[in-house]
Coordinates of C-alpha atoms in Angstrom, one line a residue:
Chain A
M1 CA 95.1 101.8 94.4
W2 CA 92.3 103.6 96.1
E3 CA 90.4 100.3 96.7
Q4 CA 93.4 98.9 98.6
I5 CA 93.8 102.1 100.6
R6 CA 90.1 101.9 101.6
I7 CA 90.5 98.2 102.5
N8 CA 93.4 99.1 104.7
K9 CA 91.6 101.9 106.4
R10 CA 88.6 99.7 107.0
N11 CA 90.9 96.9 108.3
S12 CA 92.5 99.3 110.8
M13 CA 89.0 100.1 112.1
I14 CA 88.0 96.4 112.3
L15 CA 91.3 95.7 114.1
L16 CA 90.7 98.4 116.7
T17 CA 87.1 97.2 117.3
A18 CA 88.1 93.6 117.5
M19 CA 90.9 94.5 119.9
A20 CA 88.5 96.4 122.0
G21 CA 86.2 93.4 122.2
L22 CA 89.0 91.1 123.0
L23 CA 90.5 93.3 125.7
L24 CA 87.1 94.1 127.3
G25 CA 86.3 90.3 127.4
L26 CA 89.7 89.5 128.9
G27 CA 89.3 92.3 131.4
G28 CA 85.9 91.0 132.5
L29 CA 87.2 87.5 132.8
L30 CA 90.2 88.7 134.8
G31 CA 88.0 90.7 137.1
Y32 CA 85.8 87.7 137.7
A33 CA 88.7 85.3 138.2
F34 CA 90.5 87.5 140.8
V35 CA 87.7 89.3 142.6
G36 CA 84.5 87.4 141.8
P37 CA 81.2 88.6 140.1
Q38 CA 81.5 92.1 141.5
G39 CA 84.9 92.4 139.8
V40 CA 83.6 92.1 136.3
G41 CA 82.6 95.8 135.9
V42 CA 85.9 97.0 137.3
G43 CA 87.8 94.6 135.0
I44 CA 85.9 95.9 132.0
L45 CA 86.5 99.5 133.0
I46 CA 90.2 99.0 133.4
A47 CA 90.5 97.1 130.1
G48 CA 88.6 100.0 128.4
G49 CA 91.1 102.4 129.8
V50 CA 94.0 100.3 128.7
W51 CA 92.5 100.1 125.2
L52 CA 92.0 103.9 125.0
L53 CA 95.5 104.5 126.1
L54 CA 96.9 101.9 123.7
T55 CA 95.0 103.4 120.7
L56 CA 96.3 106.8 121.6
I57 CA 99.8 105.6 121.9
S58 CA 99.8 103.6 118.7
F59 CA 98.5 106.5 116.7
S60 CA 100.8 109.1 118.2
S61 CA 104.1 107.1 118.5
G62 CA 103.5 103.5 117.4
D63 CA 106.1 103.9 114.7
Q64 CA 108.7 105.2 117.2
I65 CA 108.1 102.2 119.5
L66 CA 108.4 99.7 116.6
L67 CA 111.6 101.4 115.3
A68 CA 113.1 101.5 118.8
S69 CA 112.2 97.8 119.5
S70 CA 114.0 96.7 116.3
G71 CA 117.1 98.8 117.3
A72 CA 116.8 101.2 114.3
V73 CA 118.9 104.4 114.4
E74 CA 117.8 107.5 112.5
V75 CA 120.6 108.6 110.2
T76 CA 121.6 111.8 108.3
P77 CA 122.4 111.9 104.6
E78 CA 126.2 112.1 105.3
V79 CA 126.1 108.6 106.8
H80 CA 124.9 106.9 103.6
P81 CA 124.3 109.3 100.7
M82 CA 123.3 106.6 98.3
L83 CA 120.5 105.3 100.6
F84 CA 119.2 108.8 101.0
N85 CA 119.3 109.4 97.2
I86 CA 117.4 106.2 96.5
V87 CA 114.7 107.1 99.1
E88 CA 114.4 110.5 97.6
E89 CA 114.1 109.0 94.1
M90 CA 111.2 106.8 95.2
K91 CA 109.6 109.7 97.1
I92 CA 109.6 111.6 93.8
A93 CA 108.3 108.6 91.7
A94 CA 105.5 108.0 94.2
Q95 CA 104.8 111.7 94.7
L96 CA 104.8 111.4 98.5
P97 CA 104.0 114.7 100.2
A98 CA 107.1 114.4 102.4
M99 CA 110.4 112.6 102.6
P100 CA 110.2 109.5 104.7
K101 CA 112.7 109.4 107.6
V102 CA 115.6 107.0 107.0
Y103 CA 116.7 104.5 109.7
I104 CA 119.5 101.9 109.7
I105 CA 119.3 98.8 111.8
P106 CA 122.7 97.5 113.0
D107 CA 122.1 93.9 112.0
P108 CA 124.1 91.7 109.5
S109 CA 121.0 90.0 108.2
P110 CA 119.6 91.8 105.0
N111 CA 116.0 93.1 105.6
A112 CA 113.9 96.2 105.5
F113 CA 110.6 97.6 106.7
A114 CA 108.4 100.7 106.6
T115 CA 106.3 102.3 109.3
G116 CA 104.4 105.5 110.1
R117 CA 101.0 106.9 110.3
N118 CA 100.4 108.3 106.8
P119 CA 102.4 109.3 103.7
S120 CA 103.4 112.6 105.3
K121 CA 104.7 111.0 108.4
S122 CA 106.5 107.8 107.5
A123 CA 109.8 106.1 107.9
V124 CA 111.8 103.3 106.2
A125 CA 114.4 101.2 108.0
V126 CA 117.0 99.0 106.4
T127 CA 119.6 96.7 108.0
E128 CA 123.3 97.2 107.6
G129 CA 123.4 93.7 106.0
L130 CA 121.1 94.9 103.3
L131 CA 123.3 97.8 102.5
A132 CA 126.3 95.6 102.3
K133 CA 124.8 92.9 100.1
L134 CA 122.7 94.8 97.5
N135 CA 123.7 96.9 94.5
R136 CA 122.0 100.1 93.6
D137 CA 119.3 98.7 91.4
E138 CA 118.4 96.0 94.0
L139 CA 118.3 98.5 96.9
Q140 CA 116.1 100.7 94.8
G141 CA 113.7 97.8 94.3
V142 CA 113.6 97.2 98.1
I143 CA 113.0 100.9 98.9
A144 CA 110.3 101.0 96.1
H145 CA 108.6 98.1 97.8
E146 CA 108.6 99.9 101.2
V147 CA 107.4 103.1 99.6
S148 CA 104.5 101.2 98.1
H149 CA 103.6 100.0 101.6
I150 CA 103.5 103.7 102.5
V151 CA 101.4 104.6 99.5
H152 CA 99.0 101.8 100.1
R153 CA 98.6 102.8 103.7
D154 CA 99.8 99.4 104.9
I155 CA 102.0 101.1 107.4
L156 CA 99.3 102.4 109.8
F157 CA 97.6 99.0 109.9
V158 CA 100.8 97.1 110.5
T159 CA 101.8 99.6 113.2
L160 CA 98.5 99.4 114.9
A161 CA 98.5 95.6 114.7
G162 CA 102.1 95.4 115.9
I163 CA 101.3 97.5 119.0
M164 CA 98.1 95.7 119.8
L165 CA 99.5 92.3 119.3
G166 CA 102.5 93.2 121.4
T167 CA 100.2 94.3 124.2
I168 CA 98.1 91.1 124.1
V169 CA 101.2 89.0 124.3
L170 CA 102.3 91.0 127.2
L171 CA 99.0 91.0 129.0
A172 CA 98.5 87.3 128.6
D173 CA 102.0 86.8 130.0
V174 CA 101.3 88.9 133.0
F175 CA 98.0 87.1 133.5
L176 CA 99.6 83.6 133.4
R177 CA 102.0 84.6 136.1
G178 CA 99.2 86.3 138.0
T179 CA 97.2 83.0 138.2
M180 CA 100.2 81.2 139.6
Y181 CA 100.6 83.8 142.4
G182 CA 96.9 84.0 142.9
S183 CA 96.5 80.3 143.5
H184 CA 97.2 80.8 147.3
R185 CA 94.3 83.1 147.6
R186 CA 92.0 80.7 145.9
Y187 CA 92.5 78.0 148.4
S188 CA 92.1 80.3 151.4
S189 CA 88.6 81.6 150.4
R190 CA 86.3 78.7 150.7
D191 CA 83.0 80.1 149.3
N192 CA 82.3 79.5 145.6
N193 CA 85.6 77.8 145.3
N194 CA 84.5 75.6 142.4
A195 CA 83.0 78.4 140.3
Q196 CA 86.1 80.5 140.7
G197 CA 88.3 77.5 139.8
L198 CA 86.3 77.0 136.6
M199 CA 86.6 80.6 135.8
I200 CA 90.3 80.5 136.2
I201 CA 90.5 77.6 133.8
I202 CA 88.4 79.5 131.2
A203 CA 90.5 82.7 131.8
L204 CA 93.6 80.6 131.3
V205 CA 92.4 79.2 128.0
A206 CA 91.4 82.7 126.9
A207 CA 94.8 84.0 127.9
I208 CA 96.4 81.3 125.7
L209 CA 94.0 81.6 122.8
A210 CA 93.9 85.4 122.6
P211 CA 97.5 85.9 121.4
L212 CA 97.2 83.0 119.1
M213 CA 94.0 84.4 117.5
A214 CA 95.5 87.8 117.2
Q215 CA 98.5 86.4 115.6
I216 CA 96.5 84.4 113.1
L217 CA 94.5 87.5 112.1
Y218 CA 97.7 89.5 111.7
F219 CA 99.4 86.9 109.6
A220 CA 96.4 86.2 107.4
L221 CA 96.3 89.9 106.4
S222 CA 100.0 90.4 105.7
R223 CA 100.5 88.1 102.7
K224 CA 98.4 89.6 99.9
R225 CA 99.8 93.0 100.7
E226 CA 103.4 91.8 100.0
F227 CA 102.4 90.9 96.4
L228 CA 100.6 94.3 96.1
A229 CA 103.7 96.1 97.3
D230 CA 105.8 94.2 94.8
A231 CA 103.4 95.3 92.0
G232 CA 103.6 98.9 93.3
A233 CA 107.4 98.7 93.4
V234 CA 107.6 97.6 89.8
R235 CA 105.3 100.4 88.8
L236 CA 107.6 102.9 90.5
T237 CA 110.9 101.6 89.3
R238 CA 109.8 100.0 86.0
Y239 CA 112.5 97.4 86.6
P240 CA 111.2 94.1 88.0
E241 CA 114.6 92.5 87.9
G242 CA 116.0 94.8 90.6
L243 CA 113.5 93.7 93.2
A244 CA 113.6 90.1 92.0
S245 CA 117.4 89.8 92.5
A246 CA 117.2 91.7 95.8
L247 CA 114.6 89.1 97.1
E248 CA 116.9 86.4 95.9
K249 CA 119.8 87.7 97.9
I250 CA 117.7 88.4 101.0
S251 CA 116.0 85.0 101.0
G252 CA 119.3 83.3 100.2
S253 CA 121.0 84.8 103.3
K254 CA 121.4 82.3 106.1
I255 CA 121.7 84.8 108.9
P256 CA 118.5 85.2 111.1
M257 CA 117.7 88.7 112.3
E258 CA 118.5 89.1 115.9
T259 CA 116.4 92.2 116.5
A260 CA 113.2 90.8 115.0
N261 CA 110.6 89.0 117.1
K262 CA 107.2 87.6 116.4
V263 CA 105.5 90.9 116.8
T264 CA 107.7 92.8 114.3
A265 CA 108.2 89.9 111.9
P266 CA 105.3 90.7 109.5
M267 CA 106.6 94.2 108.9
Y268 CA 109.8 93.1 107.1
I269 CA 110.1 92.8 103.3
S270 CA 111.1 89.1 103.7
S271 CA 110.7 86.8 106.7
P272 CA 113.4 87.6 109.2
F273 CA 113.5 84.1 110.7
R274 CA 115.6 81.1 109.5
G275 CA 115.3 77.4 110.2
A276 CA 112.5 75.8 112.3
K277 CA 111.3 79.2 113.5
A278 CA 110.5 80.3 110.0
N279 CA 108.1 77.4 109.2
L280 CA 106.0 77.6 112.3
F281 CA 104.1 80.7 111.3
S282 CA 105.0 81.9 107.9
T283 CA 104.3 85.6 107.7
H284 CA 105.3 86.0 104.1
P285 CA 104.5 84.4 100.8
S286 CA 107.4 82.3 99.7
A287 CA 110.2 84.5 98.3
Q288 CA 110.6 82.0 95.5
Q289 CA 107.0 82.6 94.3
R290 CA 107.4 86.4 94.5
I291 CA 110.6 86.2 92.4
H292 CA 109.0 84.0 89.8
V293 CA 106.1 86.4 89.4
L294 CA 108.5 89.4 89.0
R295 CA 110.6 87.5 86.5
A296 CA 107.5 86.6 84.5
M297 CA 106.7 90.3 83.9
M298 CA 107.9 90.6 80.4
H299 CA 105.6 93.0 78.7
G300 CA 105.2 96.0 81.0
A301 CA 105.2 97.4 84.4
N302 CA 101.6 98.3 85.2
Y303 CA 99.3 96.5 87.6
Q304 CA 97.7 94.5 84.8
D305 CA 101.1 93.1 83.8
Y306 CA 101.8 92.0 87.4
D307 CA 98.4 90.5 87.7
Q308 CA 98.9 88.5 84.5
A309 CA 102.3 87.3 85.7
Y310 CA 100.9 86.3 89.1
R311 CA 98.1 84.3 87.5
S312 CA 100.4 82.5 85.1
V313 CA 102.9 81.6 87.9
T314 CA 100.5 80.6 90.7
G315 CA 97.6 79.5 88.7
K316 CA 95.3 81.3 91.1
S317 CA 93.0 84.3 90.4
G318 CA 94.7 87.7 90.5
V319 CA 95.8 89.7 93.5
I320 CA 95.4 93.2 92.2
P321 CA 92.1 95.0 93.2
A322 CA 89.7 95.6 90.3
A323 CA 90.0 99.4 90.4
A324 CA 93.7 99.3 89.9
L325 CA 93.3 97.0 86.9
K326 CA 91.3 99.6 85.1
E327 CA 94.4 101.6 84.5
S328 CA 94.7 101.3 80.7
E329 CA 97.9 103.2 80.1
A330 CA 100.7 100.8 79.0
I331 CA 103.9 101.2 81.0
P332 CA 107.0 99.7 79.4
T333 CA 109.7 98.2 81.7
R334 CA 113.1 99.8 81.7
Q335 CA 116.0 97.9 80.3
A336 CA 119.0 97.1 82.4
D337 CA 121.3 100.1 82.6
T338 CA 124.1 99.8 80.0
R339 CA 126.0 102.8 81.2
S340 CA 128.4 102.1 84.0
E341 CA 126.8 102.3 87.4
P342 CA 128.8 103.4 90.3
Q343 CA 129.3 100.0 92.0
P344 CA 130.8 100.8 95.4
Q345 CA 134.2 99.1 95.8
P346 CA 134.7 96.8 98.8
A347 CA 136.9 99.5 100.3
A348 CA 134.1 102.1 99.9
K349 CA 131.6 99.7 101.6
A350 CA 134.0 99.2 104.5
Q351 CA 134.3 103.0 104.7
Q352 CA 130.5 103.2 104.8
R353 CA 130.4 100.8 107.8
I354 CA 132.9 102.8 109.7
L355 CA 130.9 106.0 109.0
F356 CA 127.8 104.3 110.4
G357 CA 129.7 103.0 113.4
D358 CA 131.0 106.4 114.2
F359 CA 127.6 107.9 113.8
I360 CA 126.2 105.6 116.4
R361 CA 129.2 106.2 118.7
K362 CA 128.7 110.0 118.4
Q363 CA 125.1 109.5 119.5
Q364 CA 126.2 107.5 122.5
G365 CA 128.5 110.4 123.6
F366 CA 131.8 109.1 122.3
A367 CA 134.6 111.6 121.8
F368 CA 136.8 111.5 118.7
I369 CA 140.5 112.6 118.6
D370 CA 142.4 112.7 115.3
C371 CA 146.0 111.8 116.0
P372 CA 148.5 113.4 113.7
C373 CA 149.8 110.0 112.8
G374 CA 146.5 109.1 111.1
V375 CA 144.9 107.1 113.9
K376 CA 141.4 108.1 114.9
L377 CA 140.9 107.6 118.6
K378 CA 137.3 106.8 119.7
L379 CA 136.7 107.3 123.3
P380 CA 133.6 106.2 125.2
P381 CA 131.9 108.8 127.5
N382 CA 132.9 109.1 131.2
L383 CA 136.5 108.0 130.9
P384 CA 138.2 107.8 134.3
T385 CA 141.4 109.5 133.0
S386 CA 141.9 112.7 131.0
K387 CA 145.1 111.5 129.3
V388 CA 145.0 109.0 126.4
Q389 CA 148.0 107.6 124.6
C390 CA 147.8 106.9 120.9
P391 CA 148.4 103.1 120.4
R392 CA 150.5 103.7 117.2
C393 CA 152.7 106.7 117.8
K394 CA 152.5 106.9 121.6
T395 CA 151.5 110.6 121.5
V396 CA 149.6 111.5 124.7
H397 CA 146.3 113.4 124.1
T398 CA 144.3 115.3 126.6
V399 CA 140.6 114.5 126.6
T400 CA 138.5 117.6 126.6
Q401 CA 135.1 116.0 127.0
S402 CA 133.0 116.6 130.1
Chain B
M1 CA 44.6 128.8 89.7
A2 CA 45.7 125.5 88.2
G3 CA 47.9 127.4 85.7
L4 CA 49.6 129.3 88.5
G5 CA 50.4 126.0 90.3
A6 CA 51.8 124.6 87.1
M7 CA 53.9 127.7 86.6
M8 CA 55.3 127.4 90.2
M9 CA 56.2 123.7 89.5
M10 CA 57.9 124.8 86.3
F11 CA 60.0 127.4 88.1
L12 CA 60.9 125.0 90.9
L13 CA 61.9 122.4 88.4
L14 CA 64.0 124.9 86.3
G15 CA 65.6 126.3 89.5
G16 CA 66.5 122.7 90.6
L17 CA 68.0 121.9 87.2
V18 CA 70.1 125.0 87.2
L19 CA 71.3 124.2 90.7
V20 CA 72.2 120.7 89.8
A21 CA 74.0 121.9 86.7
A22 CA 75.9 124.5 88.7
V23 CA 77.0 121.9 91.2
V24 CA 78.2 119.6 88.5
V25 CA 80.1 122.5 86.7
I26 CA 81.7 123.5 90.0
G27 CA 82.8 119.9 90.7
I28 CA 84.3 119.5 87.2
Y29 CA 86.0 122.9 87.4
N30 CA 87.6 122.1 90.8
G31 CA 88.8 118.8 89.3
L32 CA 90.4 120.6 86.4
V33 CA 92.1 123.1 88.7
G34 CA 93.4 120.2 90.9
G35 CA 94.7 118.4 87.8
R36 CA 96.4 121.6 86.6
N37 CA 98.0 122.2 89.9
Q38 CA 99.3 118.7 90.0
V39 CA 100.9 119.2 86.6
D40 CA 102.6 122.4 87.8
N41 CA 103.8 120.8 91.0
A42 CA 105.2 117.8 89.1
W43 CA 106.9 120.2 86.7
S44 CA 108.6 122.1 89.5
Q45 CA 109.9 118.8 90.8
I46 CA 111.6 118.2 87.4
D47 CA 112.8 121.7 87.4
V48 CA 114.5 121.3 90.7
Q49 CA 116.4 118.2 89.6
L50 CA 117.4 119.7 86.2
K51 CA 118.8 122.7 88.0
R52 CA 120.7 120.4 90.3
R53 CA 122.2 118.6 87.3
H54 CA 123.3 122.0 85.8
D55 CA 125.0 122.9 89.1
L56 CA 126.7 119.6 89.3
I57 CA 128.4 119.7 85.9
P58 CA 131.1 122.3 86.4
N59 CA 132.1 120.4 89.5
L60 CA 132.3 117.1 87.6
V61 CA 134.3 118.6 84.8
E62 CA 136.7 120.3 87.2
T63 CA 137.4 117.0 89.0
A64 CA 137.8 115.0 85.9
K65 CA 139.9 117.4 83.9
G66 CA 143.1 116.7 85.7
Y67 CA 142.9 113.0 84.8
M68 CA 141.6 113.3 81.3
Q69 CA 143.7 115.8 79.3
H70 CA 143.0 114.2 76.0
E71 CA 139.2 114.4 76.1
R72 CA 138.7 118.1 75.4
Q73 CA 136.0 117.4 73.0
T74 CA 133.9 115.4 75.5
F75 CA 134.1 118.3 78.0
E76 CA 133.2 120.8 75.4
S77 CA 130.1 118.9 74.3
I78 CA 129.0 118.7 77.9
T79 CA 129.5 122.3 78.7
Q80 CA 127.8 123.3 75.5
A81 CA 124.8 121.1 76.1
R82 CA 124.6 122.5 79.6
S83 CA 124.4 126.1 78.5
Q84 CA 121.8 125.3 75.9
A85 CA 119.7 123.4 78.5
M86 CA 119.9 126.3 80.9
G87 CA 118.7 128.7 78.2
A88 CA 115.6 126.6 77.3
K89 CA 112.4 128.6 77.5
N90 CA 109.5 126.1 77.4
V91 CA 108.8 122.4 77.9
T92 CA 109.5 121.4 74.3
E93 CA 112.8 123.2 74.1
A94 CA 113.8 121.9 77.5
S95 CA 113.0 118.3 76.3
K96 CA 115.4 118.6 73.4
A97 CA 118.2 120.3 75.2
E98 CA 118.1 118.1 78.3
G99 CA 118.0 115.0 76.0
A100 CA 121.3 116.2 74.4
L101 CA 122.8 116.8 77.9
T102 CA 121.8 113.3 79.0
D103 CA 123.5 111.9 75.9
A104 CA 126.7 113.9 76.4
L105 CA 126.8 112.8 80.1
S106 CA 126.4 109.1 79.3
K107 CA 129.1 109.3 76.7
F108 CA 131.3 110.9 79.3
M109 CA 130.6 108.1 81.7
L110 CA 131.6 105.6 79.0
V111 CA 134.9 107.4 78.5
V112 CA 135.6 107.4 82.2
E113 CA 135.9 103.6 82.1
N114 CA 139.3 104.1 80.4
Y115 CA 140.7 106.1 83.4
P116 CA 141.0 103.8 86.4
D117 CA 142.8 106.5 88.4
L118 CA 139.8 108.8 88.1
K119 CA 137.4 106.0 89.0
A120 CA 139.3 105.4 92.2
N121 CA 139.1 109.1 93.2
Q122 CA 136.9 109.4 96.3
N123 CA 135.6 112.8 95.3
F124 CA 134.8 111.6 91.8
L125 CA 133.0 108.6 93.1
S126 CA 130.7 110.7 95.3
L127 CA 130.0 113.0 92.4
Q128 CA 129.2 110.0 90.2
E129 CA 126.7 108.8 92.8
T130 CA 125.1 112.2 93.0
L131 CA 124.9 112.4 89.2
T132 CA 123.4 108.9 88.9
S133 CA 120.8 109.8 91.5
T134 CA 120.0 113.1 89.8
E135 CA 119.5 111.4 86.5
N136 CA 117.2 108.9 88.2
K137 CA 115.3 111.7 90.0
I138 CA 114.9 113.4 86.6
A139 CA 113.5 110.2 85.2
F140 CA 111.2 109.6 88.1
A141 CA 110.0 113.2 88.2
R142 CA 109.4 113.0 84.5
Q143 CA 107.4 109.8 85.0
A144 CA 105.2 111.5 87.6
Y145 CA 104.9 114.6 85.5
N146 CA 103.8 112.7 82.4
D147 CA 101.2 110.8 84.5
A148 CA 99.8 114.1 85.8
V149 CA 99.7 115.5 82.3
L150 CA 97.9 112.5 80.9
N151 CA 95.4 112.7 83.7
Y152 CA 94.8 116.4 83.1
N153 CA 94.7 116.2 79.3
N154 CA 92.2 113.4 79.5
K155 CA 90.0 115.7 81.6
T156 CA 90.3 118.6 79.1
Q157 CA 89.4 116.4 76.2
M158 CA 86.8 113.9 77.5
F159 CA 83.1 114.6 77.6
P160 CA 81.6 116.3 79.7
S161 CA 84.6 118.0 81.4
N162 CA 85.9 119.2 78.0
I163 CA 82.9 121.6 77.9
V164 CA 83.9 123.1 81.2
A165 CA 87.5 123.2 80.2
G166 CA 86.6 125.1 77.0
M167 CA 84.5 127.6 79.0
F168 CA 87.3 128.4 81.4
N169 CA 90.1 128.1 79.0
F170 CA 91.9 125.0 80.4
T171 CA 94.4 124.2 77.6
K172 CA 96.1 120.9 77.1
R173 CA 99.7 120.5 78.3
D174 CA 102.8 119.1 76.7
F175 CA 104.4 115.9 77.8
F176 CA 108.1 116.0 78.8
E177 CA 109.8 113.5 76.6
I178 CA 113.5 113.6 76.8
E179 CA 114.5 113.4 73.1
S180 CA 117.6 111.4 73.0
P181 CA 119.1 110.8 69.5
A182 CA 121.2 108.0 71.0
E183 CA 118.1 106.2 72.4
R184 CA 116.5 106.1 69.0
E185 CA 119.6 104.6 67.5
V186 CA 119.6 101.6 69.9
P187 CA 118.8 98.6 67.8
K188 CA 115.7 96.9 69.1
V189 CA 115.9 93.1 69.3
K190 CA 112.7 91.5 67.9
F191 CA 111.8 87.8 68.5

C-alpha cells in the first residue's frame, strides 16, 4: 500500500498549503473590510500566525482534540478485555510498531473511528453501542478496518482536515457575527463608503463559501479510502463476512450519534447521521455497496480479490492502487469458526456496561462503598454530608473521601 | 602520451564500476539484513503468544476440572500436548507440537458445550476469551511471520540478490505451518 501512503502524505501537504492560501486570503479580506487598504498586510500577517499555530496544534494534539470533542474516554484493559484483545490481535496482524490507545465513546449508536499522527502514535475509538451490538468476529472486522486506516496513514490526513475544517467553520462564524456588529462603524465613516460596502459583501460571500469548499474537498477525499480500508481489513482478518455483517448492523441502526458533528463525521466507519441530515452531504459510500463488495469476495482475501469484487459489484474500474495489485501471493479466506466462540451472554454485556460506567465515575472523582448487603454505593464528589445510608439494608456508612 | 591518457580513462572507468558495484552490493546486503531481522522479530511475536498459551493451560484445566470429572482423557491429552510443545527445539518441531495442542484445545472446547454449569462460570468465561484471543494472536502472528519469511526467502533466491545472499551466507528460513491432523480431515466441499 505504499502508493496509497504516499498519496495520503501528499494530500496532507496539499491540504496544509490550500488551507494556508484560504486563510491568508480570508485574513487579507477581513483586514480590508474592517480597517481599509492599510489593514490588508496586518490581516495577512495575523492569518499566517493563526495558520502556523493551527498546524502546530493539529500535529501535536489534533488527535486529542478530536477524541475529546467526540466525548471519547481512554480505557484500561480491565474495562473491556475483549476489545483490548481484538485491538492487540489486529496490531499483531498489521505489524504496527506500537499498540494503539483504546477509547470508548458513551453513545448508544454503533460506530467507530481511528485517529493519530502515525502508526506508532495512534488511537481507536468505539462507541458503547458498537460493543453492545456486535459479536466477536464483527468487532474484529471493524477494528481491522480502523487499523487499516492507521496503516494507510489516513489518520493524519483526516486529523489535519478535521482541525482545519473546524477552524474555518469557527472563523467564518466569528466573521459573520463581526460584520453584524461592524455595520455601525461602516455608516459613521463616510469616506470610501461604497468600496468598503462592496468589500464586505465579497468578504461575506467568501466567509460562506470557504467552509463549503473546505467541506467538499474533505468529503470528496474520504470515500475511496473507506473502500481501501475495507480491503485492508479483509487482508488482515481473512474473513470478509465479519466486516460485512458488522456494517449491516451499523447501517441498520436507527439511532443517530449525538456526539458526532459535521467536522468529525467523515472519520467514522459508517455515516453517524440518520434521516435528512444523512443525505445532505454523504461522507461515506453507501454501506449497502460496501457490504455487497465484501460478500462478493469468494476466492481469496488479497487486494486483487477485493478489486475484482468491487468491479463486478459496481461496474466501475477498480479502487485499489496499481502497486498493491502487484501482490501475487494468493491469500485464502478463513472459514467461519466451527468451534464454539465465547458469545457474551446478555448478563455479561450488562456487567460490561456497569464496568464502563464505574470507570467513568471513578475518573470523575466518585467514591465507591461496598455495603455488606451487596449493594455498591456510588457517591459523587463533594457530598455535603459525611454519612450515607444504604438504601437496602439501612446501614449508615461514613464517607472517607476528601 | 595518448596511451597514458587512455590508461587514466581505463582506471577511472574501472574505479567507477567497482564503486557502483559496491554500492549495489551494500544496498542488497542491507535489504537482506532488514528482511532477516523482520523474520526474527515476527518469530519472537509468535513465541510470546505460544508461551502465553502454555501458561494459560494449567489455569484452564484447574478451573474446568471441578465440573468435568469424567473427561480425564481430554485433560491428559491437553497436558501432554502442552509439555511436548514446550520442549520443541526448532520451527519445524514447534509447528507439529503446537498443531497437536491446537487440536487438543479445540476438542476440549467442543466437550465444554456439554457442561452448561462450566459455561456459566465467570472465571471460565474470561479464561475462554483469553484463550480465543491467544489462539487468534498466534494465527495473526503466524500470518505476519509467514509473510516476512516469504519476502526474505524471495530475496535469497531471486537474481541478483541471491548472489549477495550466497556470499554472506543468508540461508532460507522455514515457514511456520501449524500442522493440524484435524484440519486435513475436514471434508472440502467442491462445486
